[in-house]
Short mmCIF file of C-alpha atoms (C1' of nucleotides) in Angstrom, two decimals:
data_model
loop_
_atom_site.label_atom_id
_atom_site.label_comp_id
_atom_site.label_asym_id
_atom_site.label_seq_id
_atom_site.Cartn_x
_atom_site.Cartn_y
_atom_site.Cartn_z
CA MET A 1 107.47 -31.27 75.91
CA LEU A 2 110.15 -34.03 72.64
CA GLY A 3 107.84 -33.18 70.35
CA LEU A 4 109.29 -30.38 68.98
CA GLU A 5 110.36 -31.86 65.46
CA PRO A 6 113.29 -33.81 64.30
CA ILE A 7 115.18 -30.53 64.10
CA SER A 8 115.77 -29.40 59.73
CA ARG A 9 118.24 -32.46 59.48
CA GLU A 10 117.56 -32.36 55.76
CA THR A 11 119.87 -30.50 53.27
CA VAL A 12 118.46 -28.17 50.19
CA GLY A 13 120.68 -30.37 48.47
CA GLY A 14 118.73 -33.66 49.85
CA ARG A 15 115.26 -32.37 48.99
CA VAL A 16 115.93 -31.46 45.91
CA TYR A 17 117.05 -34.32 45.15
CA ARG A 18 114.33 -35.97 46.16
CA ASP A 19 112.02 -33.67 44.73
CA LEU A 20 113.31 -34.06 40.74
CA ARG A 21 113.61 -37.81 41.43
CA GLU A 22 110.02 -37.18 42.36
CA LEU A 23 109.51 -35.18 39.03
CA ILE A 24 111.55 -37.47 36.66
CA MET A 25 109.31 -40.83 38.45
CA ALA A 26 106.68 -39.57 37.88
CA GLY A 27 107.34 -38.33 34.49
CA GLN A 28 106.71 -34.35 34.55
CA ILE A 29 110.23 -33.95 32.64
CA SER A 30 110.02 -36.20 29.24
CA PRO A 31 112.79 -38.25 27.99
CA GLY A 32 114.82 -35.94 25.30
CA GLU A 33 114.03 -32.48 27.34
CA ARG A 34 117.16 -30.37 28.49
CA LEU A 35 117.47 -29.10 31.69
CA SER A 36 119.21 -26.47 33.34
CA ILE A 37 120.80 -26.13 36.66
CA ARG A 38 120.87 -22.02 36.45
CA ALA A 39 116.98 -22.81 35.86
CA LEU A 40 115.98 -25.52 37.95
CA ALA A 41 118.08 -23.36 40.90
CA SER A 42 116.29 -19.65 40.72
CA ALA A 43 112.86 -21.34 39.91
CA LEU A 44 113.71 -24.42 43.67
CA GLY A 45 114.76 -20.53 44.65
CA THR A 46 118.25 -21.96 45.69
CA SER A 47 121.41 -21.43 44.29
CA VAL A 48 123.50 -23.71 41.66
CA MET A 49 125.62 -26.36 44.23
CA PRO A 50 122.49 -28.15 45.47
CA VAL A 51 120.85 -28.97 42.10
CA ARG A 52 124.35 -29.74 40.81
CA ASP A 53 124.68 -32.24 43.69
CA ALA A 54 121.58 -33.48 43.07
CA VAL A 55 122.09 -33.53 39.23
CA ALA A 56 125.24 -35.76 39.83
CA LYS A 57 123.46 -38.29 41.92
CA LEU A 58 120.88 -38.52 39.79
CA ALA A 59 123.16 -38.79 36.64
CA ALA A 60 125.11 -41.37 38.85
CA GLU A 61 122.01 -43.66 38.21
CA GLN A 62 120.60 -43.27 35.20
CA ALA A 63 117.97 -41.03 35.68
CA LEU A 64 119.96 -38.17 34.29
CA GLU A 65 122.57 -37.95 30.65
CA VAL A 66 125.13 -35.91 30.69
CA LEU A 67 125.50 -34.88 27.10
CA PRO A 68 128.72 -34.40 26.07
CA ASN A 69 128.00 -30.88 25.38
CA ARG A 70 127.72 -31.25 29.18
CA ALA A 71 123.99 -29.81 28.60
CA VAL A 72 122.07 -32.78 30.59
CA ARG A 73 118.76 -34.16 30.18
CA VAL A 74 116.25 -36.96 30.52
CA PRO A 75 118.13 -39.91 28.65
CA PRO A 76 115.49 -40.22 25.98
CA MET A 77 114.45 -44.62 26.20
CA THR A 78 115.03 -46.91 23.15
CA GLN A 79 113.90 -49.60 22.03
CA ASP A 80 116.66 -51.59 23.34
CA ARG A 81 117.09 -50.94 27.08
CA PHE A 82 112.92 -50.41 26.90
CA GLU A 83 113.89 -54.53 27.05
CA GLU A 84 117.13 -54.81 28.96
CA LEU A 85 115.25 -52.96 32.01
CA ARG A 86 112.29 -54.86 31.12
CA ALA A 87 114.62 -58.18 31.16
CA ILE A 88 116.54 -57.04 34.60
CA ARG A 89 113.23 -56.42 36.25
CA LEU A 90 111.67 -59.30 35.82
CA LEU A 91 114.32 -61.26 37.49
CA LEU A 92 114.96 -58.90 40.59
CA GLU A 93 111.35 -57.79 41.12
CA GLY A 94 110.34 -61.76 40.58
CA HIS A 95 112.74 -62.57 43.60
CA ALA A 96 112.36 -60.17 45.54
CA VAL A 97 108.17 -61.23 45.06
CA GLU A 98 108.74 -64.94 46.43
CA ILE A 99 111.44 -63.77 48.50
CA ALA A 100 108.36 -61.56 50.26
CA THR A 101 106.32 -64.42 50.41
CA ALA A 102 107.78 -66.17 52.38
CA ARG A 103 108.45 -63.39 54.40
CA MET A 104 104.86 -61.89 54.30
CA THR A 105 103.17 -61.36 58.02
CA PRO A 106 98.89 -60.86 58.44
CA ALA A 107 100.07 -57.06 59.23
CA ARG A 108 101.31 -56.08 55.48
CA LEU A 109 99.68 -58.72 54.30
CA ALA A 110 96.67 -56.54 55.03
CA ARG A 111 98.25 -53.56 54.09
CA LEU A 112 98.73 -54.88 51.02
CA HIS A 113 95.22 -55.57 50.66
CA ALA A 114 93.93 -52.19 51.41
CA ILE A 115 96.36 -51.32 48.87
CA HIS A 116 94.73 -52.81 46.24
CA ALA A 117 91.63 -51.75 47.12
CA GLU A 118 92.89 -48.23 46.76
CA PHE A 119 93.76 -48.39 43.28
CA GLU A 120 90.32 -50.29 42.72
CA ALA A 121 88.82 -47.51 43.49
CA GLU A 122 89.99 -45.00 42.23
CA HIS A 123 90.55 -47.28 38.35
CA ASP A 124 86.44 -47.12 38.21
CA ARG A 125 85.81 -43.17 39.42
CA SER A 126 84.88 -41.99 37.07
CA GLU A 127 87.43 -39.69 36.16
CA PRO A 128 90.51 -41.52 37.25
CA ASP A 129 93.50 -39.50 38.47
CA ALA A 130 96.18 -40.47 36.09
CA GLY A 131 98.88 -39.26 38.73
CA ALA A 132 97.06 -41.35 41.64
CA LEU A 133 97.56 -44.11 40.40
CA VAL A 134 100.87 -44.21 39.71
CA ARG A 135 101.71 -43.39 42.44
CA LEU A 136 99.03 -46.16 43.73
CA ASN A 137 100.54 -48.76 41.60
CA LYS A 138 104.09 -47.83 42.47
CA ASP A 139 103.02 -47.64 46.18
CA PHE A 140 101.27 -51.76 45.48
CA HIS A 141 104.65 -52.57 44.41
CA PHE A 142 107.39 -51.09 46.78
CA HIS A 143 105.73 -52.27 49.76
CA ILE A 144 105.44 -55.87 48.77
CA TYR A 145 109.40 -54.88 47.98
CA GLU A 146 109.74 -54.17 51.11
CA THR A 147 108.16 -56.91 52.59
CA ALA A 148 111.53 -58.62 51.62
CA GLU A 149 113.78 -56.86 53.73
CA MET A 150 116.59 -56.57 51.72
CA PRO A 151 117.73 -53.16 50.89
CA SER A 152 119.98 -52.97 48.38
CA LEU A 153 117.90 -54.58 46.42
CA LEU A 154 114.79 -52.39 46.64
CA ARG A 155 117.48 -49.54 45.86
CA ILE A 156 118.67 -51.35 42.03
CA ILE A 157 114.69 -51.43 41.75
CA GLU A 158 114.17 -47.93 42.55
CA GLY A 159 116.13 -46.79 40.98
CA LEU A 160 115.12 -49.11 37.32
CA TRP A 161 111.56 -47.64 37.87
CA LEU A 162 113.26 -44.28 37.81
CA GLN A 163 114.72 -45.08 34.93
CA ILE A 164 112.05 -46.23 32.74
CA GLY A 165 109.35 -44.00 35.43
CA PRO A 166 109.17 -41.41 32.61
CA VAL A 167 108.68 -43.04 29.85
CA LEU A 168 105.51 -45.73 31.73
CA ASN A 169 103.71 -42.39 32.82
CA TYR A 170 104.16 -40.32 29.52
CA ASP A 171 102.26 -43.83 28.78
CA LEU A 172 100.02 -44.29 30.81
CA ARG A 173 98.63 -40.86 31.04
CA SER A 174 98.12 -39.78 27.10
CA LYS A 175 97.03 -43.54 25.36
CA SER A 176 93.76 -45.29 26.54
CA ARG A 177 94.40 -47.01 30.19
CA ARG A 178 91.84 -48.48 29.97
CA THR A 179 92.35 -51.76 29.09
CA LYS A 180 95.73 -51.51 30.74
CA ASP A 181 94.56 -51.14 34.05
CA ARG A 182 91.79 -53.68 33.97
CA THR A 183 94.68 -55.83 33.67
CA ALA A 184 97.31 -55.39 36.50
CA LEU A 185 94.28 -54.99 38.14
CA GLY A 186 93.67 -58.63 37.94
CA PHE A 187 97.94 -59.08 37.91
CA HIS A 188 97.42 -57.31 41.25
CA LEU A 189 94.86 -59.23 42.67
CA ALA A 190 96.32 -62.72 41.68
CA LEU A 191 99.66 -61.36 43.71
CA VAL A 192 97.79 -60.45 46.08
CA GLN A 193 96.15 -64.10 46.15
CA ALA A 194 99.11 -65.41 46.24
CA ALA A 195 101.09 -64.35 48.54
CA ALA A 196 97.77 -64.54 50.68
CA ARG A 197 98.04 -68.27 50.51
CA GLY A 198 102.47 -68.51 50.28
CA ASP A 199 103.00 -69.00 46.90
CA ALA A 200 105.53 -67.98 45.75
CA ALA A 201 105.91 -68.98 42.47
CA GLY A 202 102.34 -68.12 41.24
CA ALA A 203 102.93 -64.69 43.46
CA ARG A 204 106.50 -64.56 41.00
CA ALA A 205 104.05 -65.45 38.18
CA ALA A 206 101.30 -62.86 38.54
CA LEU A 207 104.24 -60.15 38.48
CA VAL A 208 106.12 -61.50 35.18
CA GLY A 209 102.59 -60.93 33.66
CA ASP A 210 102.02 -57.70 34.83
CA ILE A 211 105.44 -56.33 34.00
CA ASN A 212 104.92 -57.81 30.25
CA ALA A 213 102.25 -56.42 29.98
CA ALA A 214 102.72 -53.18 30.55
CA GLY A 215 105.53 -53.89 28.73
CA ASP A 216 104.86 -55.13 25.96
CA PHE A 217 101.59 -52.37 25.82
CA ILE A 218 104.24 -49.10 26.40
CA LEU A 219 106.65 -51.43 23.38
CA SER A 220 103.00 -51.63 21.12
CA CYS A 221 101.99 -47.57 21.60
CA GLY A 222 105.18 -47.00 19.06
CA ALA A 223 106.18 -44.33 21.81
CA LEU A 224 110.22 -45.61 22.00
CA LEU A 225 112.56 -44.79 19.52
CA GLY A 226 114.07 -47.38 17.73
CA ALA A 227 117.53 -46.10 17.11
CA SER A 228 117.94 -43.48 15.57
CA PRO A 229 116.91 -39.66 15.74
CA ALA A 230 117.48 -39.48 19.99
CA GLU A 231 117.17 -35.66 19.36
CA ARG A 232 114.66 -33.30 19.28
CA PRO A 233 116.11 -30.40 21.73
CA GLU A 234 112.76 -29.50 23.16
CA ARG A 235 112.56 -25.39 22.16
CA GLY A 236 111.42 -24.45 25.01
CA ARG A 237 115.56 -25.03 26.46
CA GLY A 238 115.01 -24.87 30.53
CA ALA A 239 112.33 -24.99 33.17
CA LYS A 240 110.08 -23.34 33.86
CA ARG A 241 110.68 -20.44 35.46
CA ALA A 242 109.27 -19.88 39.49
CA MET B 1 144.73 -36.00 11.26
CA LEU B 2 142.01 -36.90 13.25
CA GLY B 3 144.48 -38.60 15.11
CA LEU B 4 144.89 -35.46 17.61
CA GLU B 5 143.71 -36.20 20.14
CA PRO B 6 140.35 -36.14 22.56
CA ILE B 7 140.53 -32.22 23.35
CA SER B 8 140.57 -31.97 27.15
CA ARG B 9 137.29 -33.65 27.17
CA GLU B 10 137.86 -34.26 30.58
CA THR B 11 136.41 -32.74 33.75
CA VAL B 12 138.23 -32.37 36.60
CA GLY B 13 135.69 -33.84 39.47
CA GLY B 14 134.93 -36.21 36.27
CA ARG B 15 138.65 -37.43 37.21
CA VAL B 16 137.68 -37.41 40.56
CA TYR B 17 135.11 -39.57 40.18
CA ARG B 18 137.01 -42.45 38.78
CA ASP B 19 140.30 -42.10 40.98
CA LEU B 20 137.82 -42.03 44.45
CA ARG B 21 136.12 -45.44 42.79
CA GLU B 22 139.06 -47.20 41.87
CA LEU B 23 141.11 -46.64 45.35
CA ILE B 24 137.50 -48.18 47.02
CA MET B 25 137.35 -51.37 44.54
CA ALA B 26 140.67 -51.97 45.65
CA GLY B 27 139.79 -51.54 48.96
CA GLN B 28 143.12 -48.92 49.57
CA ILE B 29 140.30 -47.36 51.71
CA SER B 30 139.49 -49.80 55.42
CA PRO B 31 135.30 -49.30 55.68
CA GLY B 32 134.75 -46.93 58.33
CA GLU B 33 136.79 -44.84 57.64
CA ARG B 34 136.23 -41.68 57.77
CA LEU B 35 136.84 -38.80 55.02
CA SER B 36 137.35 -35.30 54.64
CA ILE B 37 136.35 -33.29 51.89
CA ARG B 38 138.74 -31.29 51.94
CA ALA B 39 141.76 -33.42 52.81
CA LEU B 40 140.93 -35.58 49.92
CA ALA B 41 140.88 -32.39 47.79
CA SER B 42 144.20 -30.88 48.83
CA ALA B 43 145.63 -35.12 48.04
CA LEU B 44 144.44 -34.78 45.11
CA GLY B 45 144.84 -30.95 44.66
CA THR B 46 141.70 -29.40 43.49
CA SER B 47 139.25 -27.50 45.63
CA VAL B 48 136.07 -29.10 47.23
CA MET B 49 133.95 -28.57 44.47
CA PRO B 50 134.71 -31.56 42.16
CA VAL B 51 135.45 -34.01 45.51
CA ARG B 52 131.73 -33.33 46.78
CA ASP B 53 130.37 -33.94 43.54
CA ALA B 54 132.06 -37.55 43.21
CA VAL B 55 131.17 -37.66 46.87
CA ALA B 56 127.59 -37.58 45.99
CA LYS B 57 127.60 -39.64 43.02
CA LEU B 58 129.26 -42.77 45.00
CA ALA B 59 126.69 -42.16 47.44
CA ALA B 60 124.11 -43.16 45.73
CA GLU B 61 125.32 -45.42 44.20
CA GLN B 62 125.95 -46.89 47.57
CA ALA B 63 130.07 -46.66 47.57
CA LEU B 64 129.87 -44.47 50.36
CA GLU B 65 127.68 -43.23 53.27
CA VAL B 66 126.86 -39.89 54.80
CA LEU B 67 126.12 -40.81 59.01
CA PRO B 68 123.58 -38.49 60.40
CA ASN B 69 126.27 -36.02 61.37
CA ARG B 70 126.85 -36.09 57.44
CA ALA B 71 130.21 -37.40 58.22
CA VAL B 72 131.49 -38.99 54.95
CA ARG B 73 133.10 -43.02 55.55
CA VAL B 74 133.09 -46.09 53.60
CA PRO B 75 130.02 -47.85 54.49
CA PRO B 76 130.98 -51.22 57.01
CA MET B 77 130.29 -54.55 55.97
CA THR B 78 127.54 -56.28 57.91
CA GLN B 79 127.53 -59.96 57.70
CA ASP B 80 123.78 -59.56 56.51
CA ARG B 81 124.28 -56.54 53.76
CA PHE B 82 127.06 -58.67 51.77
CA GLU B 83 125.04 -62.57 51.85
CA GLU B 84 121.75 -60.13 50.61
CA LEU B 85 124.44 -59.20 47.74
CA ARG B 86 125.86 -62.50 47.02
CA ALA B 87 122.58 -63.12 46.40
CA ILE B 88 121.67 -60.54 44.07
CA ARG B 89 125.04 -60.67 42.71
CA LEU B 90 124.51 -64.82 41.76
CA LEU B 91 120.89 -63.76 39.91
CA LEU B 92 122.19 -61.04 37.47
CA GLU B 93 125.83 -62.45 37.45
CA GLY B 94 124.25 -65.49 36.76
CA HIS B 95 121.69 -64.16 34.42
CA ALA B 96 124.48 -61.92 32.49
CA VAL B 97 126.74 -65.51 32.38
CA GLU B 98 123.72 -67.47 30.47
CA ILE B 99 123.60 -63.85 27.88
CA ALA B 100 127.07 -63.71 27.23
CA THR B 101 127.46 -67.87 26.22
CA ALA B 102 124.88 -67.44 23.68
CA ARG B 103 126.26 -64.58 22.41
CA MET B 104 129.81 -65.62 22.95
CA THR B 105 131.82 -64.52 19.81
CA PRO B 106 135.30 -66.74 18.67
CA ALA B 107 136.99 -63.34 19.62
CA ARG B 108 135.33 -62.56 22.92
CA LEU B 109 136.36 -66.43 23.32
CA ALA B 110 140.02 -65.76 22.50
CA ARG B 111 140.31 -63.31 24.61
CA LEU B 112 138.59 -64.81 27.93
CA HIS B 113 141.46 -67.91 27.52
CA ALA B 114 144.39 -65.06 27.09
CA ILE B 115 142.73 -63.44 30.42
CA HIS B 116 142.41 -66.58 32.57
CA ALA B 117 145.72 -67.68 31.38
CA GLU B 118 146.98 -64.28 32.81
CA PHE B 119 145.72 -64.85 35.21
CA GLU B 120 146.76 -68.21 36.03
CA ALA B 121 150.41 -66.92 35.28
CA GLU B 122 150.18 -64.56 38.05
CA HIS B 123 148.67 -67.14 40.34
CA ASP B 124 151.26 -69.76 39.81
CA ARG B 125 154.77 -67.29 40.02
CA SER B 126 156.67 -67.89 43.49
CA GLU B 127 155.26 -64.06 44.82
CA PRO B 128 152.04 -63.24 43.74
CA ASP B 129 151.24 -59.73 43.26
CA ALA B 130 148.07 -59.72 45.17
CA GLY B 131 146.90 -56.60 43.97
CA ALA B 132 147.30 -57.85 40.04
CA LEU B 133 144.83 -61.28 41.23
CA VAL B 134 142.10 -58.53 41.55
CA ARG B 135 142.76 -57.27 38.50
CA LEU B 136 142.42 -59.99 37.04
CA ASN B 137 139.90 -61.61 38.46
CA LYS B 138 137.69 -58.55 37.91
CA ASP B 139 138.85 -58.63 34.33
CA PHE B 140 138.08 -62.13 33.46
CA HIS B 141 134.32 -61.38 35.00
CA PHE B 142 133.81 -57.96 32.86
CA HIS B 143 134.63 -58.91 29.69
CA ILE B 144 132.02 -62.09 29.95
CA TYR B 145 129.55 -59.98 31.19
CA GLU B 146 130.45 -57.32 28.87
CA THR B 147 129.94 -59.82 25.74
CA ALA B 148 126.40 -59.61 26.69
CA GLU B 149 125.96 -56.35 25.71
CA MET B 150 123.32 -55.50 28.11
CA PRO B 151 124.81 -52.31 29.42
CA SER B 152 122.13 -51.43 31.76
CA LEU B 153 122.31 -54.95 33.62
CA LEU B 154 126.37 -54.32 33.48
CA ARG B 155 126.13 -50.74 34.85
CA ILE B 156 123.61 -52.71 38.49
CA ILE B 157 127.13 -55.38 38.40
CA GLU B 158 129.52 -52.20 39.17
CA GLY B 159 127.61 -51.04 41.47
CA LEU B 160 127.23 -54.73 43.26
CA TRP B 161 131.34 -55.05 42.63
CA LEU B 162 132.17 -50.81 43.76
CA GLN B 163 129.81 -51.88 47.75
CA ILE B 164 131.70 -55.62 48.18
CA GLY B 165 135.08 -54.76 46.78
CA PRO B 166 136.87 -53.57 50.27
CA VAL B 167 135.70 -56.55 51.96
CA LEU B 168 136.90 -59.17 49.26
CA ASN B 169 140.10 -57.29 48.24
CA TYR B 170 140.80 -56.94 52.31
CA ASP B 171 140.36 -60.43 52.40
CA LEU B 172 142.15 -61.13 49.43
CA ARG B 173 145.31 -59.58 50.77
CA SER B 174 145.16 -60.49 54.42
CA LYS B 175 144.81 -63.98 54.62
CA SER B 176 145.89 -67.67 52.99
CA ARG B 177 144.81 -66.42 49.53
CA ARG B 178 146.63 -69.65 48.18
CA THR B 179 143.39 -72.51 48.87
CA LYS B 180 141.27 -69.84 47.59
CA ASP B 181 142.57 -68.92 44.45
CA ARG B 182 142.73 -72.70 43.62
CA THR B 183 139.47 -72.79 43.54
CA ALA B 184 138.70 -69.77 41.89
CA LEU B 185 141.52 -71.31 39.42
CA GLY B 186 138.64 -74.39 38.96
CA PHE B 187 135.66 -72.75 38.24
CA HIS B 188 137.27 -69.83 36.16
CA LEU B 189 138.09 -72.82 33.70
CA ALA B 190 135.40 -74.35 33.79
CA LEU B 191 133.60 -71.26 32.79
CA VAL B 192 135.60 -70.99 29.69
CA GLN B 193 135.07 -74.58 28.89
CA ALA B 194 130.96 -74.90 29.49
CA ALA B 195 131.35 -71.32 27.52
CA ALA B 196 133.27 -72.71 24.60
CA ARG B 197 130.46 -75.10 24.16
CA GLY B 198 127.76 -72.94 24.91
CA ASP B 199 126.44 -74.25 27.71
CA ALA B 200 124.94 -71.93 29.30
CA ALA B 201 123.77 -73.50 32.11
CA GLY B 202 127.39 -74.72 32.54
CA ALA B 203 128.44 -71.38 32.93
CA ARG B 204 126.15 -70.46 35.07
CA ALA B 205 126.47 -73.08 37.48
CA ALA B 206 130.41 -72.54 37.19
CA LEU B 207 130.30 -68.79 37.76
CA VAL B 208 127.72 -69.96 40.88
CA GLY B 209 130.04 -71.94 43.01
CA ASP B 210 133.04 -69.17 42.02
CA ILE B 211 131.09 -66.82 43.62
CA ASN B 212 129.47 -69.40 46.60
CA ALA B 213 133.55 -70.71 47.61
CA ALA B 214 134.89 -67.17 47.26
CA GLY B 215 131.71 -65.88 50.02
CA ASP B 216 131.70 -69.22 52.17
CA PHE B 217 135.34 -68.48 52.33
CA ILE B 218 135.29 -64.97 53.31
CA LEU B 219 132.48 -65.12 55.35
CA SER B 220 133.78 -68.23 57.19
CA CYS B 221 137.01 -65.15 58.10
CA GLY B 222 134.68 -63.59 59.93
CA ALA B 223 135.85 -59.73 59.34
CA LEU B 224 132.02 -59.28 58.87
CA LEU B 225 130.63 -57.55 61.44
CA GLY B 226 127.89 -59.36 63.29
CA ALA B 227 125.49 -56.37 63.35
CA SER B 228 126.52 -54.62 66.28
CA PRO B 229 129.56 -52.35 67.61
CA ALA B 230 130.49 -50.74 63.69
CA GLU B 231 132.16 -47.96 64.92
CA ARG B 232 135.88 -47.93 65.17
CA PRO B 233 135.92 -43.91 64.30
CA GLU B 234 139.33 -44.24 63.34
CA ARG B 235 141.72 -41.83 65.54
CA GLY B 236 143.33 -40.85 62.45
CA ARG B 237 140.83 -38.66 60.89
CA GLY B 238 140.91 -37.79 57.17
CA ALA B 239 143.42 -38.90 54.13
CA LYS B 240 146.64 -39.33 53.68
CA ARG B 241 147.14 -35.15 53.27
CA ALA B 242 149.59 -35.27 49.75
"C1'" DC C 1 141.24 -37.12 90.74
"C1'" DG C 2 137.25 -36.59 87.93
"C1'" DC C 3 133.50 -34.98 85.60
"C1'" DC C 4 132.03 -31.08 83.17
"C1'" DC C 5 131.87 -26.79 81.25
"C1'" DT C 6 133.91 -23.63 77.49
"C1'" DT C 7 136.21 -22.57 73.80
"C1'" DA C 8 138.58 -23.31 69.89
"C1'" DA C 9 139.41 -25.57 65.59
"C1'" DC C 10 137.73 -27.71 61.84
"C1'" DT C 11 134.31 -30.19 58.83
"C1'" DG C 12 130.31 -30.21 55.43
"C1'" DA C 13 127.08 -26.43 53.19
"C1'" DG C 14 125.67 -23.22 50.74
"C1'" DA C 15 126.71 -18.96 47.77
"C1'" DT C 16 128.83 -15.69 45.23
"C1'" DC C 17 132.73 -14.93 42.11
"C1'" DA C 18 135.27 -16.33 37.86
"C1'" DC C 19 136.64 -18.72 33.22
"C1'" DA C 20 135.67 -21.83 29.71
"C1'" DT C 21 133.06 -23.13 26.38
"C1'" DA C 22 128.37 -24.18 23.74
"C1'" DT C 23 124.85 -22.10 21.31
"C1'" DC C 24 122.86 -19.44 18.60
"C1'" DG C 25 121.68 -14.52 16.69
"C1'" DC C 26 123.30 -11.93 13.65
"C1'" DA C 27 125.47 -9.47 9.61
"C1'" DC C 28 128.94 -9.35 6.40
"C1'" DG C 29 130.45 -10.62 1.76
"C1'" DC C 30 130.79 -13.84 -1.59
"C1'" DG D 1 120.03 -14.66 -1.50
"C1'" DC D 2 122.57 -18.02 0.57
"C1'" DG D 3 126.39 -19.61 3.52
"C1'" DT D 4 130.16 -18.24 6.43
"C1'" DG D 5 132.72 -16.15 10.64
"C1'" DC D 6 131.71 -13.04 14.55
"C1'" DG D 7 130.17 -11.72 18.77
"C1'" DA D 8 125.98 -11.01 22.53
"C1'" DT D 9 124.39 -14.82 25.73
"C1'" DA D 10 123.60 -18.11 28.93
"C1'" DT D 11 125.37 -22.47 30.67
"C1'" DG D 12 128.66 -25.63 32.98
"C1'" DT D 13 132.54 -25.68 35.74
"C1'" DG D 14 136.12 -24.56 39.17
"C1'" DA D 15 137.50 -21.14 42.58
"C1'" DT D 16 136.96 -18.55 46.91
"C1'" DC D 17 134.50 -17.29 51.16
"C1'" DT D 18 130.85 -17.23 55.06
"C1'" DC D 19 128.00 -19.11 57.61
"C1'" DA D 20 126.58 -23.44 61.11
"C1'" DG D 21 127.65 -27.26 63.28
"C1'" DT D 22 129.89 -31.21 64.95
"C1'" DT D 23 133.79 -32.67 67.66
"C1'" DA D 24 138.09 -32.72 70.69
"C1'" DA D 25 140.49 -31.40 73.65
"C1'" DG D 26 142.23 -27.88 77.86
"C1'" DG D 27 140.66 -25.55 82.01
"C1'" DG D 28 137.35 -24.93 85.52
"C1'" DC D 29 134.28 -26.11 89.25
"C1'" DG D 30 132.97 -29.91 92.87
#
DNA sequence: CGCCCTTAACTGAGATCACATATCGCACGC
DNA sequence: GCGTGCGATATGTGATCTCAGTTAAGGGCG
């Protein structure tokens, strides 16, 4: 006995929240696209209530935005906001890396190596799956951050990734990612090695290099709004029906 | 014309959210106290729906906590969490102060002086109002942070204050606050002066001193949970009826 | 006299209903 | 032919209802 299951201790609202969050982080919803609560509800096979809760929570985390019209959409990324978020990331994730280096254990270091190897393997494939790369990159970073054992900090960093996720992935799957991933691999390797020898400053430097390189690449792509148009009503309103 | 009014462009849910947020920040709800959505709704004169949205949003910001029983309460502050939040505050608010010093304008500096004077005046009264002191302290800090013109950063800092608010005020209104406020005044003055002469490092140092002093005081009070009991069911369940 | 079980009230979650508002299409009139 | 105004559609918001799970109290049994 006892091998039943953790009950259904999961609320529908929670599931909707996580699904939506995943969708945004993976960049499945392009910035500026408007969402319809009713459409989402019917697509997910529930009523509007859980969806409303999830949307409210995501809006509180700045992952979604409610326009004065009360329409909901993924907030378009401006260059200013992107640079601000990058500056905050450098601060917080840099700190997390330093603490993580100090608290690194052999087991966690081995796991980090494994994730890095997976990332490298996926990259070396003839047809790398963009989604897998995004996921492995996220796993790599967050495995380090979790090592710092600072749950509140981790939470904030997740919020930041949630905000930059859309453009980060939008970019990753569209442009020539070959060179970018190569640099990412280099920084990741340097980060692993620095963590292995307990070099907090070195680990931080590697992370800063990683974040800055990725950020520069995105900025150079010109995919971000200067500060003006902000409007692209996205003719097909609402989400895909079920 | 045009001086009409912004219509009633305010949703009930938004008002409930702000009210609840204010209540938590002001420490009106003691940590560990359980909240009843229905009770809150009847107290606020609305239905459960807007309250549920507000609670969901606050839970997303870690200002409220949903127990596995699905009961909602203000999360009790542990010593670990408090120290972690303080470390994050030092990072983010320290950064904000440095940027704000660089972007300080004469007008904003004057306003900062005025707020500091108000704070000092309230403190020098024979019977200082604890609530007013809390509000002025918050105004002082956030006027600086706003000067940095980093909206996302400001948002995160607000979230941090929301989490430490309860214990901060609980402490401020109970114990001998005389000495603590004196030190706060000193750090605030040093902060204003450093900002006035464009000394970013000095401003940061003053802020670090302020945060650390306040934190040490609270930690020394022993009002925080070591890590164990965490439970005080708070016999009177729910909130005060209307 | 004490422990445990039953029961009743309460709470949160989800669905459905009702209403105000925004969006878009279309016809009328200039 | 084109701009303006009206109306239909859809959407978000708030209220009400039902259901399942939890909690606490009261009564029965050991």
